[in-house]
XYZ file of C-alpha atoms in Angstrom:
782
model
C 55.713 43.837 -35.754
C 59.210 42.402 -35.641
C 60.539 45.462 -33.790
C 57.526 45.512 -31.456
C 57.910 41.807 -30.666
C 61.663 42.210 -30.015
C 60.955 45.171 -27.702
C 58.261 43.233 -25.801
C 60.557 40.239 -25.344
C 63.448 42.489 -24.222
C 61.356 44.459 -21.744
C 58.457 42.229 -20.617
C 57.495 44.743 -17.881
C 56.291 47.048 -20.696
C 53.762 44.427 -21.968
C 50.863 45.674 -19.880
C 51.307 49.267 -21.196
C 51.547 47.978 -24.802
C 48.347 45.992 -24.238
C 46.566 48.959 -22.702
C 47.530 51.202 -25.637
C 46.466 48.675 -28.288
C 43.206 48.080 -26.410
C 42.444 51.803 -26.296
C 43.164 52.147 -30.046
C 40.986 49.128 -30.929
C 38.000 50.343 -28.882
C 38.257 53.764 -30.554
C 38.515 52.223 -34.047
C 35.540 49.949 -33.465
C 33.336 52.866 -32.416
C 34.509 54.833 -35.508
C 33.940 51.856 -37.827
C 37.610 51.730 -38.899
C 37.604 47.986 -39.342
C 40.964 47.839 -41.141
C 42.736 49.255 -38.070
C 40.747 46.889 -35.851
C 42.122 43.890 -37.765
C 45.690 45.294 -37.539
C 45.363 45.797 -33.747
C 44.035 42.243 -33.219
C 46.791 40.789 -35.400
C 49.401 42.656 -33.339
C 47.873 41.399 -30.074
C 47.730 37.824 -31.346
C 51.384 37.829 -32.384
C 52.508 39.358 -29.097
C 50.483 36.827 -27.157
C 51.944 33.895 -29.076
C 55.516 35.206 -28.659
C 55.578 36.360 -25.025
C 55.201 33.704 -22.301
C 56.669 35.562 -19.362
C 55.394 35.840 -15.787
C 53.942 39.295 -16.301
C 51.643 38.175 -19.148
C 48.595 38.211 -16.833
C 48.165 41.996 -17.028
C 48.553 41.923 -20.792
C 45.875 39.194 -21.030
C 43.431 41.477 -19.201
C 43.769 44.063 -21.997
C 43.512 41.304 -24.610
C 40.273 39.884 -23.125
C 38.787 43.389 -22.900
C 39.425 43.820 -26.639
C 37.950 40.396 -27.491
C 34.849 41.223 -25.404
C 34.482 44.510 -27.315
C 34.570 42.649 -30.641
C 32.055 40.059 -29.453
C 29.669 42.823 -28.350
C 29.657 44.246 -31.875
C 26.701 43.514 -34.119
C 28.978 42.900 -37.107
C 29.326 39.127 -37.743
C 32.875 39.556 -39.085
C 34.016 41.259 -35.884
C 32.404 38.548 -33.753
C 34.187 35.865 -35.779
C 37.490 37.830 -35.552
C 37.165 38.108 -31.758
C 36.320 34.407 -31.451
C 39.332 33.329 -33.543
C 41.640 35.419 -31.339
C 40.109 33.918 -28.189
C 40.587 30.381 -29.535
C 44.273 31.077 -30.213
C 44.626 32.410 -26.672
C 42.805 29.348 -25.246
C 45.396 27.024 -26.787
C 48.275 28.764 -24.966
C 49.468 27.079 -21.799
C 50.260 29.847 -19.325
C 53.196 29.574 -16.955
C 51.471 31.227 -13.995
C 47.893 30.818 -12.791
C 45.415 33.661 -12.739
C 43.359 34.320 -9.594
C 41.091 37.117 -10.762
C 40.151 36.343 -14.361
C 36.467 35.805 -15.148
C 34.976 34.089 -18.192
C 31.283 34.574 -17.365
C 30.782 37.104 -20.170
C 32.422 34.830 -22.725
C 30.288 31.805 -21.756
C 27.112 33.891 -22.083
C 28.129 35.531 -25.363
C 29.380 32.359 -27.056
C 26.184 30.543 -25.990
C 24.162 33.363 -27.506
C 26.126 33.068 -30.766
C 25.362 29.314 -30.835
C 21.662 30.236 -31.047
C 22.149 32.812 -33.820
C 19.109 33.323 -36.058
C 20.688 35.554 -38.749
C 18.672 35.745 -41.967
C 21.551 34.690 -44.200
C 22.146 30.923 -43.848
C 25.909 31.100 -44.496
C 26.448 33.918 -41.994
C 24.217 32.146 -39.441
C 26.284 28.965 -39.834
C 29.563 30.888 -39.400
C 28.314 32.685 -36.262
C 27.069 29.437 -34.706
C 30.344 27.688 -35.463
C 32.265 30.611 -33.924
C 30.093 30.288 -30.808
C 30.816 26.544 -30.535
C 34.570 27.126 -31.047
C 34.461 29.848 -28.395
C 32.792 27.519 -25.866
C 35.360 24.854 -26.686
C 38.077 27.449 -25.989
C 36.538 28.411 -22.623
C 36.347 24.752 -21.593
C 39.958 24.070 -22.572
C 41.174 27.188 -20.767
C 39.364 26.554 -17.502
C 38.742 22.841 -17.096
C 42.190 21.867 -15.783
C 42.968 25.011 -13.780
C 41.638 24.733 -10.230
C 42.302 28.424 -9.562
C 40.175 29.578 -12.502
C 36.393 29.993 -12.443
C 34.750 26.567 -12.117
C 33.238 25.827 -15.528
C 31.259 22.885 -14.038
C 29.049 25.167 -11.928
C 25.367 24.873 -12.903
C 25.274 28.545 -13.981
C 27.800 27.771 -16.760
C 26.662 24.248 -17.631
C 23.061 25.452 -18.039
C 24.297 27.684 -20.889
C 27.004 25.548 -22.498
C 25.216 22.175 -22.760
C 21.886 23.418 -24.231
C 23.825 25.506 -26.793
C 25.660 22.412 -28.000
C 22.457 20.316 -28.017
C 20.639 23.020 -29.981
C 23.253 22.720 -32.733
C 23.145 18.935 -32.592
C 19.387 19.126 -33.250
C 19.735 21.217 -36.377
C 20.910 18.652 -38.867
C 19.898 20.405 -42.101
C 23.514 20.587 -43.220
C 24.367 17.125 -41.887
C 21.540 15.155 -43.505
C 23.784 13.777 -46.256
C 26.658 12.717 -44.022
C 28.989 10.071 -45.368
C 28.926 6.769 -43.491
C 32.612 6.871 -42.588
C 34.391 9.834 -40.974
C 37.365 9.183 -43.304
C 35.160 9.887 -46.328
C 33.665 13.134 -45.036
C 34.212 16.197 -47.173
C 35.693 19.407 -45.838
C 32.275 21.074 -45.826
C 30.729 18.303 -43.715
C 33.599 18.476 -41.258
C 32.886 22.170 -40.812
C 29.144 21.842 -40.093
C 27.870 23.140 -36.704
C 26.443 19.675 -35.930
C 29.809 17.940 -36.297
C 31.563 20.667 -34.341
C 28.951 20.635 -31.543
C 29.237 16.856 -31.207
C 33.029 17.060 -31.020
C 32.839 19.818 -28.409
C 30.258 17.889 -26.316
C 32.422 14.747 -26.384
C 35.454 16.754 -25.284
C 33.501 18.406 -22.477
C 32.122 15.108 -21.128
C 35.454 13.356 -21.505
C 37.003 15.882 -19.102
C 34.201 15.542 -16.511
C 35.311 14.158 -13.133
C 33.130 12.105 -10.747
C 31.656 15.125 -8.961
C 30.842 17.020 -12.178
C 28.819 14.399 -14.083
C 25.549 15.410 -12.423
C 25.897 19.081 -13.414
C 26.707 18.088 -16.997
C 23.773 15.644 -17.401
C 21.032 17.667 -15.704
C 20.893 20.375 -18.459
C 20.576 17.594 -21.067
C 17.484 16.194 -19.305
C 15.955 19.680 -18.922
C 16.614 20.471 -22.602
C 14.955 17.221 -23.727
C 11.959 18.001 -21.472
C 11.583 21.613 -22.612
C 11.688 20.762 -26.314
C 9.546 17.578 -26.042
C 12.345 15.431 -27.438
C 11.561 12.215 -25.505
C 8.613 11.228 -27.668
C 10.299 10.550 -31.020
C 13.232 9.379 -28.801
C 15.656 9.338 -31.756
C 17.484 12.510 -30.706
C 17.388 11.590 -26.996
C 18.911 8.176 -27.741
C 21.582 9.799 -29.932
C 22.468 12.279 -27.132
C 22.859 9.605 -24.484
C 24.858 7.403 -26.810
C 27.316 10.311 -27.179
C 27.294 10.823 -23.394
C 27.853 7.144 -22.517
C 30.729 6.734 -24.951
C 32.375 10.041 -23.961
C 32.440 9.871 -20.168
C 34.901 7.712 -18.271
C 33.502 4.147 -17.997
C 33.611 4.070 -14.184
C 31.120 6.983 -14.105
C 28.467 5.204 -16.227
C 26.286 4.335 -13.252
C 25.944 8.040 -12.360
C 24.260 8.718 -15.716
C 21.937 5.761 -15.196
C 21.020 7.025 -11.715
C 20.252 10.461 -13.188
C 17.966 8.880 -15.788
C 16.200 6.789 -13.135
C 15.657 9.881 -10.996
C 14.283 11.694 -14.041
C 11.918 8.786 -14.739
C 10.593 9.060 -11.184
C 10.193 12.821 -11.579
C 8.163 12.214 -14.764
C 6.014 9.430 -13.304
C 2.863 11.449 -14.040
C 3.928 12.508 -17.531
C 2.405 11.050 -20.706
C 3.161 7.378 -21.386
C 5.074 8.272 -24.579
C 7.451 10.534 -22.600
C 8.071 7.847 -19.960
C 8.557 5.225 -22.690
C 11.168 7.476 -24.329
C 13.095 7.820 -21.054
C 12.957 4.058 -20.527
C 14.173 3.354 -24.085
C 17.116 5.697 -23.495
C 17.806 3.877 -20.203
C 17.858 0.587 -22.083
C 20.408 1.915 -24.602
C 22.542 3.403 -21.828
C 22.535 0.135 -19.860
C 23.909 -1.848 -22.794
C 26.761 0.652 -23.248
C 27.429 0.774 -19.481
C 28.107 -2.979 -19.498
C 31.765 -2.290 -20.259
C 32.053 -0.122 -17.135
C 29.865 -0.629 -14.092
C 26.155 -0.347 -13.399
C 27.035 0.792 -9.904
C 26.484 -0.407 -6.369
C 22.724 0.193 -6.257
C 21.746 -2.526 -8.735
C 18.544 -3.503 -6.938
C 17.536 0.158 -6.730
C 17.545 0.266 -10.543
C 15.136 -2.658 -10.717
C 13.084 -1.304 -7.838
C 12.512 1.954 -9.747
C 11.592 0.148 -12.970
C 9.188 -2.218 -11.179
C 7.608 0.722 -9.349
C 7.013 2.449 -12.686
C 5.504 -0.766 -14.030
C 3.108 -0.932 -11.082
C 2.137 2.728 -11.519
C 1.490 2.197 -15.230
C -0.834 -0.723 -14.464
C -2.742 1.502 -12.018
C -2.996 4.298 -14.604
C -4.307 1.916 -17.257
C -6.938 0.497 -14.869
C -8.127 3.726 -13.259
C -7.808 5.961 -16.328
C -6.246 8.836 -14.354
C -2.959 9.817 -12.746
C -4.805 10.311 -9.431
C -3.316 13.729 -8.890
C -4.659 17.166 -8.096
C -3.595 20.345 -9.907
C -5.378 19.352 -13.085
C -2.960 16.605 -14.123
C -5.614 13.909 -13.783
C -7.637 15.560 -16.547
C -5.196 14.100 -19.104
C -6.705 11.281 -21.137
C -4.767 8.073 -20.550
C -4.608 5.824 -23.592
C -4.375 2.189 -22.607
C -2.369 1.138 -25.690
C 0.246 3.813 -24.875
C 0.535 2.497 -21.313
C 0.917 -1.002 -22.750
C 3.761 0.248 -24.972
C 5.391 1.810 -21.908
C 5.086 -1.460 -19.975
C 6.721 -3.375 -22.828
C 9.545 -0.795 -22.896
C 10.115 -1.248 -19.136
C 10.216 -5.042 -19.489
C 12.717 -4.765 -22.362
C 14.865 -2.418 -20.264
C 14.820 -4.804 -17.297
C 16.176 -7.467 -19.653
C 18.869 -5.094 -20.998
C 19.995 -4.178 -17.489
C 20.077 -7.766 -16.309
C 22.156 -8.889 -19.302
C 24.930 -6.471 -18.252
C 25.224 -7.960 -14.751
C 27.408 -10.852 -13.554
C 25.635 -14.160 -12.874
C 25.400 -13.826 -9.085
C 23.727 -10.405 -9.403
C 21.303 -11.718 -12.020
C 20.286 -14.389 -9.492
C 19.681 -11.718 -6.838
C 17.624 -9.649 -9.278
C 15.411 -12.626 -10.151
C 14.753 -13.381 -6.485
C 14.010 -9.672 -5.986
C 11.488 -9.575 -8.875
C 9.868 -12.861 -7.774
C 9.364 -11.485 -4.260
C 7.360 -8.618 -5.775
C 4.867 -10.976 -7.454
C 1.627 -11.025 -5.419
C 0.715 -14.664 -4.684
C -2.163 -16.081 -2.608
C 0.251 -18.280 -0.653
C 2.541 -15.383 0.322
C 2.206 -12.840 3.086
C 1.849 -10.078 0.491
C -1.507 -8.382 0.564
C -3.828 -9.517 -2.186
C -6.352 -6.842 -3.059
C -9.980 -7.867 -2.883
C -12.776 -7.031 -5.303
C -12.939 -7.052 -9.099
C -10.552 -4.099 -9.553
C -8.101 -5.636 -7.080
C -8.149 -8.970 -8.937
C -7.477 -7.224 -12.249
C -4.610 -5.262 -10.723
C -3.116 -8.405 -9.166
C -3.420 -10.360 -12.406
C -1.802 -7.610 -14.514
C 0.963 -7.164 -11.923
C 1.626 -10.915 -11.866
C 1.777 -11.107 -15.672
C 4.022 -8.044 -16.074
C 6.447 -9.167 -13.355
C 6.637 -12.697 -14.756
C 7.246 -11.211 -18.219
C 10.117 -9.209 -16.710
C 11.432 -12.355 -15.056
C 11.266 -14.230 -18.358
C 13.210 -11.405 -20.020
C 15.956 -11.738 -17.367
C 16.023 -15.547 -17.444
C 16.404 -15.663 -21.251
C 19.842 -14.026 -20.982
C 20.824 -15.994 -17.869
C 23.589 -18.579 -18.316
C 24.565 -20.721 -15.339
C 25.922 -24.272 -15.367
C 24.985 -24.957 -11.719
C 21.217 -25.325 -11.301
C 21.454 -25.117 -7.504
C 22.710 -21.521 -7.696
C 20.487 -20.681 -10.680
C 17.292 -21.794 -8.919
C 17.647 -21.333 -5.137
C 14.826 -22.763 -2.981
C 13.484 -19.346 -1.984
C 13.018 -18.482 -5.666
C 11.849 -21.855 -6.967
C 9.171 -22.288 -4.273
C 7.522 -18.974 -5.135
C 7.821 -19.551 -8.875
C 6.217 -22.987 -8.676
C 3.411 -21.734 -6.444
C 2.547 -19.331 -9.305
C 2.338 -22.412 -11.575
C -0.765 -23.589 -9.675
C -2.755 -20.414 -10.359
C -5.957 -20.638 -12.363
C -4.903 -18.051 -14.952
C -3.551 -19.961 -18.010
C -1.324 -17.055 -19.119
C 0.482 -17.005 -15.761
C 1.039 -20.775 -15.864
C 2.497 -20.486 -19.349
C 4.942 -17.781 -18.232
C 6.095 -19.957 -15.319
C 6.736 -22.894 -17.663
C 8.653 -20.665 -20.115
C 10.801 -19.293 -17.263
C 11.639 -22.800 -16.027
C 12.449 -23.917 -19.578
C 14.828 -20.980 -20.117
C 16.690 -21.963 -16.912
C 16.941 -25.668 -17.725
C 17.893 -25.214 -21.400
C 21.624 -24.544 -21.194
C 22.591 -25.931 -24.622
C 20.004 -24.227 -26.844
C 17.806 -27.303 -27.450
C 14.524 -25.492 -26.726
C 13.610 -24.719 -30.346
C 13.983 -28.373 -31.329
C 10.965 -29.240 -29.165
C 8.763 -26.307 -30.190
C 6.393 -28.664 -32.038
C 5.136 -31.952 -30.588
C 5.685 -34.879 -32.973
C 6.421 -38.610 -32.903
C 9.542 -38.670 -35.075
C 11.061 -42.048 -35.887
C 14.708 -40.902 -35.822
C 15.917 -38.624 -33.019
C 19.264 -37.957 -34.757
C 17.644 -35.420 -37.129
C 17.156 -33.085 -34.131
C 20.966 -32.864 -33.621
C 20.592 -32.516 -29.853
C 23.479 -31.251 -27.720
C 23.671 -33.631 -24.751
C 26.165 -33.493 -21.873
C 26.593 -35.967 -19.044
C 24.562 -35.044 -15.947
C 26.913 -33.282 -13.510
C 27.105 -33.925 -9.767
C 25.463 -30.552 -9.012
C 22.564 -31.403 -11.348
C 22.092 -34.736 -9.596
C 21.980 -32.966 -6.214
C 19.495 -30.424 -7.635
C 17.150 -33.161 -8.866
C 17.402 -35.038 -5.548
C 16.419 -31.839 -3.767
C 13.790 -30.410 -6.143
C 12.892 -33.241 -8.551
C 9.693 -34.341 -6.759
C 8.595 -30.710 -6.545
C 8.999 -30.280 -10.327
C 7.196 -33.561 -11.127
C 4.325 -32.624 -8.847
C 3.766 -29.280 -10.545
C 3.988 -30.771 -14.031
C 1.377 -33.347 -12.953
C -0.960 -30.712 -11.510
C -0.603 -28.395 -14.541
C -1.600 -31.323 -16.778
C -4.901 -31.572 -14.871
C -5.936 -27.976 -15.705
C -9.042 -27.657 -17.873
C -8.098 -24.330 -19.503
C -4.798 -25.539 -20.987
C -4.288 -24.762 -24.680
C -1.788 -26.028 -27.247
C 0.938 -23.635 -26.004
C 0.739 -25.219 -22.518
C 1.176 -28.746 -23.869
C 4.100 -27.623 -26.049
C 5.744 -26.020 -23.000
C 5.128 -29.165 -20.888
C 6.619 -31.325 -23.647
C 9.690 -29.057 -23.893
C 10.034 -29.108 -20.115
C 9.935 -32.929 -19.902
C 12.394 -33.323 -22.777
C 14.824 -30.702 -21.460
C 14.859 -32.296 -17.980
C 15.585 -35.636 -19.705
C 18.502 -34.131 -21.661
C 19.981 -31.637 -19.183
C 19.326 -33.056 -15.705
C 18.617 -36.754 -16.102
C 20.401 -39.690 -14.558
C 18.914 -43.186 -14.434
C 16.687 -42.420 -11.436
C 15.290 -39.222 -13.011
C 14.445 -41.041 -16.266
C 12.517 -43.662 -14.291
C 10.613 -40.952 -12.402
C 9.769 -39.084 -15.624
C 8.410 -42.246 -17.244
C 6.277 -42.892 -14.131
C 5.074 -39.284 -14.273
C 4.061 -39.527 -17.957
C 2.212 -42.795 -17.275
C 0.376 -41.062 -14.398
C -0.567 -38.259 -16.822
C -1.910 -40.910 -19.228
C -3.999 -42.222 -16.326
C -5.433 -38.714 -15.717
C -6.762 -38.749 -19.283
C -7.840 -42.391 -19.095
C -9.826 -42.278 -15.826
C -10.889 -38.625 -16.243
C -11.851 -37.921 -12.624
C -11.471 -34.179 -13.280
C -14.037 -34.181 -16.139
C -11.583 -32.836 -18.717
C -12.758 -32.012 -22.235
C -12.116 -34.367 -25.140
C -9.373 -32.029 -26.413
C -7.558 -31.999 -23.052
C -7.698 -35.781 -22.792
C -6.478 -36.344 -26.371
C -3.721 -33.753 -25.813
C -2.489 -35.613 -22.697
C -2.482 -38.942 -24.570
C -0.578 -37.316 -27.458
C 1.877 -35.630 -25.067
C 2.672 -38.992 -23.434
C 3.155 -40.676 -26.826
C 5.530 -37.960 -28.077
C 7.599 -38.006 -24.877
C 7.876 -41.793 -24.591
C 8.762 -41.994 -28.299
C 11.761 -39.692 -27.806
C 12.891 -40.992 -24.395
C 12.870 -44.583 -25.712
C 15.281 -43.503 -28.470
C 17.453 -41.625 -25.959
C 17.950 -44.561 -23.570
C 18.210 -47.101 -26.456
C 16.709 -50.231 -24.877
C 15.463 -52.234 -27.920
C 12.534 -53.954 -26.147
C 11.361 -50.609 -24.695
C 11.570 -48.957 -28.139
C 9.631 -51.868 -29.600
C 6.784 -51.589 -27.068
C 6.460 -47.799 -27.599
C 6.615 -48.226 -31.389
C 3.923 -50.945 -31.326
C 1.537 -48.763 -29.288
C 2.120 -45.750 -31.589
C 1.499 -47.937 -34.677
C -1.685 -49.288 -33.092
C -2.837 -45.729 -32.399
C -2.142 -44.740 -36.002
C -4.448 -47.546 -37.154
C -7.136 -47.562 -34.447
C -7.062 -44.134 -32.757
C -5.054 -41.439 -34.624
C -6.673 -38.793 -32.406
C -4.379 -39.963 -29.577
C -1.272 -38.829 -31.477
C 0.149 -35.284 -31.689
C -0.115 -35.152 -35.503
C -3.924 -35.143 -35.201
C -4.295 -33.177 -31.943
C -1.785 -30.310 -32.168
C -2.972 -28.858 -35.444
C -5.133 -25.868 -36.347
C -8.272 -28.040 -36.493
C -7.762 -31.013 -34.148
C -9.478 -34.278 -35.105
C -10.914 -35.611 -31.840
C -13.137 -38.493 -30.727
C -15.949 -38.550 -28.185
C -15.631 -42.287 -27.481
C -12.465 -42.098 -25.386
C -13.929 -44.328 -22.641
C -14.336 -47.294 -25.014
C -10.683 -47.589 -26.070
C -9.041 -51.018 -26.119
C -5.999 -51.848 -23.942
C -3.688 -52.100 -26.973
C -3.584 -48.302 -27.527
C -2.203 -47.562 -24.029
C 1.328 -47.691 -22.657
C 1.314 -50.247 -19.819
C 3.338 -49.663 -16.677
C 3.771 -53.398 -16.084
C 5.165 -53.925 -19.593
C 7.547 -50.919 -19.379
C 8.683 -52.051 -15.909
C 9.391 -55.518 -17.260
C 11.412 -54.420 -20.340
C 13.393 -51.706 -18.529
C 13.897 -53.833 -15.402
C 15.592 -56.431 -17.569
C 18.067 -53.744 -18.741
C 19.209 -52.761 -15.263
C 16.662 -50.056 -14.415
C 14.917 -50.042 -11.027
C 11.947 -52.340 -11.753
C 10.370 -51.886 -8.283
C 10.292 -48.120 -8.696
C 9.009 -48.405 -12.270
C 6.137 -50.642 -11.232
C 5.036 -48.216 -8.472
C 2.391 -45.770 -9.763
C 3.328 -42.087 -9.419
C 1.345 -40.234 -6.698
C 2.154 -36.524 -6.186
C 3.311 -35.429 -2.736
C 0.831 -33.513 -0.590
C 1.952 -30.025 0.499
C 0.579 -26.872 2.087
C -0.079 -25.450 -1.386
C -3.005 -27.830 -1.807
C -4.651 -26.370 1.258
C -4.085 -22.830 -0.045
C -5.200 -23.594 -3.583
C -8.801 -22.621 -4.361
C -9.427 -25.666 -6.499
C -8.940 -28.274 -3.748
C -11.769 -29.068 -1.354
C -11.041 -30.061 2.255
C -12.679 -33.426 1.644
C -10.260 -34.293 -1.158
C -7.271 -33.231 0.919
C -8.374 -35.358 3.904
C -9.069 -38.345 1.663
C -5.537 -38.151 0.280
C -4.066 -37.924 3.783
C -6.211 -40.744 5.108
C -5.376 -42.928 2.135
C -1.643 -42.421 2.662
C -2.009 -43.048 6.418
C -4.175 -46.110 5.996
C -1.649 -47.614 3.578
C 1.148 -47.176 6.089
C -0.901 -47.904 9.241
C 0.142 -50.639 11.713
C -3.222 -52.341 11.174
C -2.020 -53.416 7.740
C 0.996 -55.211 9.179
C -0.727 -58.560 9.128
C -0.319 -59.193 5.425
C -1.941 -62.137 3.613
C 0.472 -64.943 2.748
C 2.008 -64.610 -0.711
C -0.097 -66.575 -3.150
C 1.401 -68.640 -5.933
C 1.519 -66.750 -9.266
C 0.371 -68.821 -12.230
C -0.888 -68.098 -15.732
C -4.469 -68.444 -14.495
C -4.026 -65.881 -11.704
C -2.505 -63.361 -14.138
C -5.360 -63.891 -16.586
C -7.862 -63.436 -13.769
C -6.065 -60.254 -12.563
C -6.356 -58.668 -16.025
C -10.017 -59.645 -16.326
C -10.895 -58.360 -12.851
C -8.883 -55.105 -13.075
C -12.016 -53.029 -13.764
C -13.839 -54.532 -10.796
C -10.808 -53.904 -8.545
C -10.698 -50.261 -9.625
C -14.415 -49.911 -8.854
C -13.850 -51.421 -5.384
C -10.901 -49.079 -4.762
C -13.004 -46.064 -5.761
C -15.844 -47.201 -3.495
C -13.407 -47.645 -0.585
C -12.049 -44.140 -1.129
C -15.586 -42.743 -1.236
C -16.466 -44.460 2.048
C -13.348 -43.098 3.763
C -14.138 -39.552 2.577
C -17.768 -39.935 3.611
C -16.753 -41.223 7.022
C -14.519 -38.208 7.673
C -17.153 -35.783 6.348
C -20.210 -37.195 8.150
C -19.095 -39.300 11.156
C -19.234 -37.629 14.618
C -15.992 -36.158 15.934
C -15.798 -38.596 18.907
C -15.838 -41.636 16.603
C -13.044 -40.238 14.383
C -11.012 -39.241 17.468
C -11.410 -42.719 18.977
C -10.372 -44.384 15.696
C -7.253 -42.208 15.366
C -6.464 -42.565 19.092
C -6.540 -46.370 18.889
C -4.133 -46.317 15.945
C -1.868 -43.835 17.736
C -1.713 -45.923 20.934
C -0.906 -49.053 18.897
C 1.919 -47.219 17.184
C 3.158 -45.868 20.548
C 3.285 -49.402 22.018
C 5.379 -50.580 19.091
C 7.734 -47.599 19.468
C 8.089 -48.273 23.215
C 9.066 -51.889 22.489
C 11.663 -50.739 19.944
C 13.105 -48.146 22.354
C 13.242 -50.718 25.155
C 15.204 -53.149 22.996
C 17.663 -50.555 21.655
C 18.209 -48.483 24.828
C 18.439 -51.308 27.434
C 22.108 -51.355 28.641
C 24.117 -54.634 28.803
C 24.227 -56.475 32.210
C 26.974 -55.375 34.591
C 29.766 -57.884 35.122
C 29.749 -57.288 38.873
C 26.022 -57.817 39.249
C 23.819 -54.990 40.535
C 24.276 -52.255 43.128
C 21.500 -51.604 45.631
C 20.336 -48.029 45.534
C 19.464 -45.851 48.513
C 15.845 -47.045 48.477
C 16.799 -50.721 48.427
C 15.978 -51.173 44.684
C 18.550 -52.773 42.382
C 20.072 -50.278 39.903
C 22.194 -51.003 36.837
C 25.609 -49.437 36.242
C 25.392 -46.446 33.867
C 28.043 -47.016 31.186
C 29.366 -43.877 29.392
C 28.400 -43.638 25.721
C 32.006 -43.662 24.535
C 32.544 -47.082 26.237
C 29.457 -48.746 24.751
C 29.994 -51.356 22.058
C 27.683 -50.761 19.091
C 27.110 -53.294 16.288
C 28.835 -52.347 13.028
C 25.537 -51.571 11.270
C 24.663 -48.887 13.826
C 27.873 -46.909 13.296
C 27.632 -44.213 10.588
């Protein structure tokens, strides 16, 4: 060998003839079963190959590859292993000159075949499979970086290489007892086909460029389909974990797009298969967070929401609505429900990987998909349509809740834009209690930025707020602007939700959390005053009971008010206010414990039927609260004004409001502000007697007010149109006269110093002074 090597190095032009001779000898020895000579010939070739790196090596390599192919074609395992080992040595050599005509198709096919070996002897089978994996690794190394070589990323090669590696990853008989740490693995474990296949797959994917990812991932999806590996989903998840960690991070979104496309392609497959794909998507999304989820973020959510909608349809109709016999499959509703939960979880996983501004976009996108009666989206009619709408609303709001839980944003204006908040709050007025609860939970998750939510999960009247260890920050300028813009909207919806008959304990707990979190996160002095007014108005709902609420609902509202006022009084620390709240709670404990949360929000609530015969001492009085807080610098005028929710278009769209009620509200507001009421009675002197009389006559006054309201409603319902038109016209003309007087006073220009100028028609005309020369009083200048 020494002499032969020296000769080959001295005369490299002879290499091709040496190779041809050795090749001829080896082929002859193989056919004659002279295996000793075969080994000698291969050893000689290997040593020559390692020693000679000259420009004319290409022709020698042709002879070498012919000999390796001959060995691989043999049925003898030892010859196959010998050929593979030689090929691996050759693959590790970096050649000086490229090769234009070399083909590795045979080697890819043969090594893939060896990976699937089913030899009877376990040891021999393991050795052949490992040789096959090493051979594929060698082919990849030899070709992947050489643009002039055969393109290993072509589908024809990838469709053989990738399934061969996955097949060996599946067979984990030898790898069942793997050590937890790679440093502790024994030599035998390191040499198992599973370990080797995983290493080879990682190397292959790590070398994949942008344009090759698709060809590498597609065979994985086909393999998982063909072998039904989505359903247990353990192996599929393991595969995609390897893929996501092996590829370059900037290519992560390509894998996710492939999975989404595959989910669409399997939209009529069994729910368990689709759930498996979605679970894998969820895992992949979490890993992709370090890279990028790609430019088509909304497309990801669009696909997932489309699958959610399809699943709801499948569960309702019981078929995939498809010809070709697919619809004969039995659809199990619980499996579809599992799939829906998997999609919702995945939506949350995806959203958590996005930056804040994209999370906001995604939430607006999901909210726009929710079918609402007030929106332009088509609401399906009929029983089936109602069911479909309800399920769609619930599933989409669940998805939204999943996104909002992981959403962290200090600025509420960007977190809850008007376009999103309006639609979300309109869902809060729906009759379905489950939907209302989801809306409240979503709002709570937005408002709770310091993790105080769990501290208000149960409604109680605790005597010391310090045990809750609340995290309170000063209300920021942005929060103040948010509450100025949307505060009344929030109060109105809280008020209207309180009036619902089908509320359960979970609703009251959510309302309590919502009120407390607004008080902690978004409250300045004005907001606190408004919240107290709102809670007193809620107490009045239960007290007057115009909506015919059940005893439980009324007691729950009383208890909710007590719990809130108890905590807010300790937060704002005005001693007289705390004293009043404490006195009322103590009185309730003695006289009416069923008005406190400890008796209402339990497994078996202790209620009372005689709620209309309660004494004044068990109620929180607006006049008293206004007096004690007004003395501490709070706005007493605002506190003493009862809270009345604003009227909006939603009331006209809501099923539960009659036209009569809406008109009565409008008329009442108009009549209060009408010019006819300008002539006010002179202020009477306030004495002890008048106050005593006012308290005594309060019931009679309320009765008169109710009667007046009833007459107004009756008038607008039954009076002829001409009479109503005349009444409104008279008021309008009166208002117009007043406006004309005001305009005349403000617009009339000052007299000209030079008198008047006679116009063309002989009429006197004032000088027109330019606006910029006019002298305005200081109060008019902004």
